[in-house]
Amino acid sequence: MTAPPEIERVLFTEEQVAARIREVAAEISEKYRGRDLKLIAVLKGSVFFLTALARAIEIPVKIDFLAISSFGGPSQVPPGMVRIAKDLDDPIQDEDVLLVEDIVDTGFTARYLLQTLAGRSPRSLAICTLLDRTVRRIVQIPVDFRCFEIPDRFVVGCGLDYKQLYRNLGYIGVMNPEKR
Ligand code: IMP
Ligand code: MG
């Protein structure tokens, strides 16, 4: 499959992504063996990763979704000022919960979500991210499972967007916005 011109280079091919998701799913299945696991994804970016991960996990899973939005306009607001725009359908009390993220960047979003979910008394709470950009981290959060560490470049594909586009790419690509 040929990448469009605005994709500067492919960081991880569809095959590499699929293979790595299988490895991480095996780690998760091992860790939670004998229990049921609830996967929680943040709309919309994490949905692609959640479905791929869920299909590769070998223990029983439930899924639920929430959506967040920034307070006010995106630019005048400090990063991480998010609120829940659509809440989970069901409580998570006494459940083993795995927050599924597309990318942990500064860490603000993940910290807010982990704090919010922790307040609902899950039996356990962990986070699994497809991409981890630790070079841009501002708030330290524990990342329990991750597929790939990435450099400080804007990426799209596998659920990640640029202005809502490119989520459906099967690979992770570095985006060059000037080419659009
Ligand atoms: P954080 O709160 O800075 O960790 O930001 C996480 C959110 O920023 C992610 O859920 C994405 O929506 C968005 N984001 C950060 N980096 C990228 C990127 O390289 N491509 C697309 N979205 C990104
Ligand atoms: Mg997002």
XYZ file of C-alpha atoms and ligand atoms in Angstrom:
204
model
C 0.000 0.000 0.000
C 1.463 3.381 -0.988
C 1.335 6.203 1.541
C -0.155 9.587 0.532
C 2.379 12.449 0.067
C 1.505 14.063 3.394
C 2.863 10.982 5.144
C 6.578 11.673 5.389
C 7.544 8.153 6.390
C 6.070 5.011 7.807
C 7.212 4.469 11.401
C 5.564 1.077 11.923
C 3.977 -0.997 9.188
C 0.583 -2.634 9.528
C 2.347 -5.985 10.033
C 4.630 -4.592 12.758
C 1.659 -3.022 14.541
C -0.354 -6.246 14.398
C 2.583 -8.350 15.618
C 3.318 -6.010 18.518
C -0.353 -5.857 19.543
C -0.361 -9.673 19.692
C 2.687 -9.605 21.998
C 1.168 -7.042 24.334
C -2.178 -8.879 24.303
C -0.321 -12.024 25.394
C 1.265 -10.093 28.297
C -2.157 -8.808 29.313
C -3.783 -12.261 29.062
C -1.016 -13.641 31.256
C -1.262 -10.907 33.861
C -5.064 -11.133 34.232
C -5.428 -14.909 33.723
C -8.426 -16.283 35.645
C -10.154 -12.905 35.806
C -12.474 -10.891 33.587
C -11.057 -7.653 32.261
C -12.824 -4.426 31.370
C -11.201 -2.470 28.560
C -12.026 1.231 28.518
C -11.226 3.287 25.437
C -11.365 6.999 24.881
C -13.293 8.041 21.784
C -12.363 8.335 19.074
C -8.661 7.665 18.655
C -8.343 4.610 20.878
C -11.178 2.634 19.285
C -9.030 1.108 16.560
C -6.421 -0.054 19.063
C -9.066 -1.332 21.475
C -10.720 -3.587 18.907
C -7.398 -5.005 17.705
C -6.206 -5.558 21.269
C -9.494 -7.095 22.417
C -9.437 -9.641 19.599
C -5.922 -10.733 20.518
C -6.573 -11.045 24.275
C -7.327 -14.615 25.345
C -9.319 -13.984 28.521
C -12.938 -12.743 28.718
C -13.190 -8.987 28.201
C -15.893 -6.372 28.485
C -15.584 -3.033 26.716
C -16.834 0.448 27.498
C -16.160 3.897 26.101
C -15.904 7.458 27.228
C -15.325 10.692 25.386
C -13.501 13.763 26.603
C -13.310 17.299 25.358
C -11.107 20.252 26.187
C -12.485 23.081 28.270
C -13.206 26.137 26.104
C -11.183 26.609 22.924
C -8.228 24.294 22.473
C -5.580 27.032 22.263
C -6.269 29.299 25.257
C -6.604 26.405 27.645
C -3.757 24.791 29.568
C -3.035 21.238 28.407
C -4.827 18.526 30.294
C -7.852 20.666 31.107
C -10.317 18.070 29.909
C -13.782 17.051 30.958
C -15.878 13.968 30.318
C -18.199 14.624 27.369
C -19.650 11.101 27.296
C -19.346 8.932 30.359
C -19.036 5.151 30.612
C -22.270 3.182 30.271
C -21.613 1.076 33.366
C -19.962 1.317 36.793
C -16.472 -0.159 37.200
C -16.624 -0.876 40.919
C -14.706 -4.075 41.875
C -13.674 -4.679 38.259
C -10.226 -5.129 36.779
C -9.975 -2.114 34.484
C -7.506 -1.456 31.704
C -7.549 2.041 30.226
C -6.680 1.761 26.540
C -5.018 4.824 25.015
C -3.842 5.627 21.505
C -0.940 7.764 22.714
C 0.442 9.099 25.961
C 2.171 12.359 25.170
C 2.434 15.018 27.913
C 0.540 12.634 30.195
C -2.136 15.159 31.199
C -5.028 13.285 29.609
C -3.982 9.931 30.993
C -3.478 11.336 34.477
C -6.927 12.935 34.472
C -8.551 9.723 33.270
C -6.661 7.500 35.715
C -7.617 9.776 38.626
C -11.248 9.863 37.531
C -11.476 6.089 37.122
C -9.601 5.420 40.371
C -12.283 7.416 42.194
C -14.873 4.813 41.137
C -13.311 2.001 43.169
C -12.202 -0.493 40.523
C -10.586 -3.678 41.826
C -7.500 -2.778 39.827
C -6.607 -0.089 37.324
C -3.861 -0.098 34.712
C -3.123 1.610 31.411
C -2.158 0.220 28.031
C -1.076 2.566 25.251
C -0.343 1.934 21.610
C 2.216 4.749 21.473
C 4.313 6.340 24.181
C 6.167 9.586 23.522
C 8.137 9.855 26.746
C 10.331 12.715 25.476
C 7.347 15.065 25.764
C 6.125 13.868 29.148
C 5.250 16.633 31.618
C 3.374 14.691 34.282
C 4.737 11.324 35.313
C 2.219 8.496 35.121
C 2.856 4.766 35.324
C 2.475 3.160 31.867
C 1.773 -0.519 32.524
C 1.681 -1.783 28.935
C 2.837 -0.109 25.764
C 3.380 -1.197 22.200
C 5.826 1.388 20.881
C 7.971 4.262 22.072
C 7.984 7.024 19.424
C 10.165 10.058 18.638
C 9.022 13.672 18.934
C 7.128 13.838 15.638
C 3.411 14.121 14.941
C 2.018 10.761 13.876
C -1.222 9.511 12.353
C -2.852 6.165 11.625
C -4.195 3.280 13.716
C -6.805 5.661 15.153
C -4.619 8.756 15.453
C -5.788 11.736 13.449
C -4.735 15.027 11.946
C -7.890 17.201 11.780
C -9.991 14.033 12.044
C -8.328 12.430 9.002
C -6.040 9.385 8.643
C -7.461 7.398 11.561
C -8.129 4.510 9.174
C -4.511 4.040 8.077
C -3.326 0.585 9.098
C 0.222 1.813 9.757
C 1.691 4.539 11.952
C 3.075 7.359 9.801
C 4.902 10.606 10.489
C 2.716 13.436 9.227
C 3.992 16.397 7.251
C 1.136 18.955 7.499
C 2.773 21.217 4.885
C 2.047 18.613 2.243
C -1.698 18.993 2.840
P -1.509 14.232 26.293
O -2.605 14.678 27.232
O -0.550 15.327 25.975
O -0.794 12.983 26.742
O -2.195 14.037 24.888
C -2.787 12.911 24.472
C -3.701 13.210 23.308
O -3.147 14.151 22.367
C -3.920 11.942 22.534
O -5.021 11.221 23.026
C -4.126 12.453 21.118
O -5.490 12.757 20.904
C -3.355 13.730 21.029
N -2.036 13.534 20.376
C -0.825 13.684 20.949
N 0.156 13.431 20.068
C -0.443 13.109 18.889
C 0.075 12.731 17.579
O 1.285 12.633 17.313
N -0.868 12.468 16.635
C -2.208 12.556 16.872
N -2.727 12.887 18.077
C -1.848 13.176 19.083
Mg -7.139 11.723 21.134
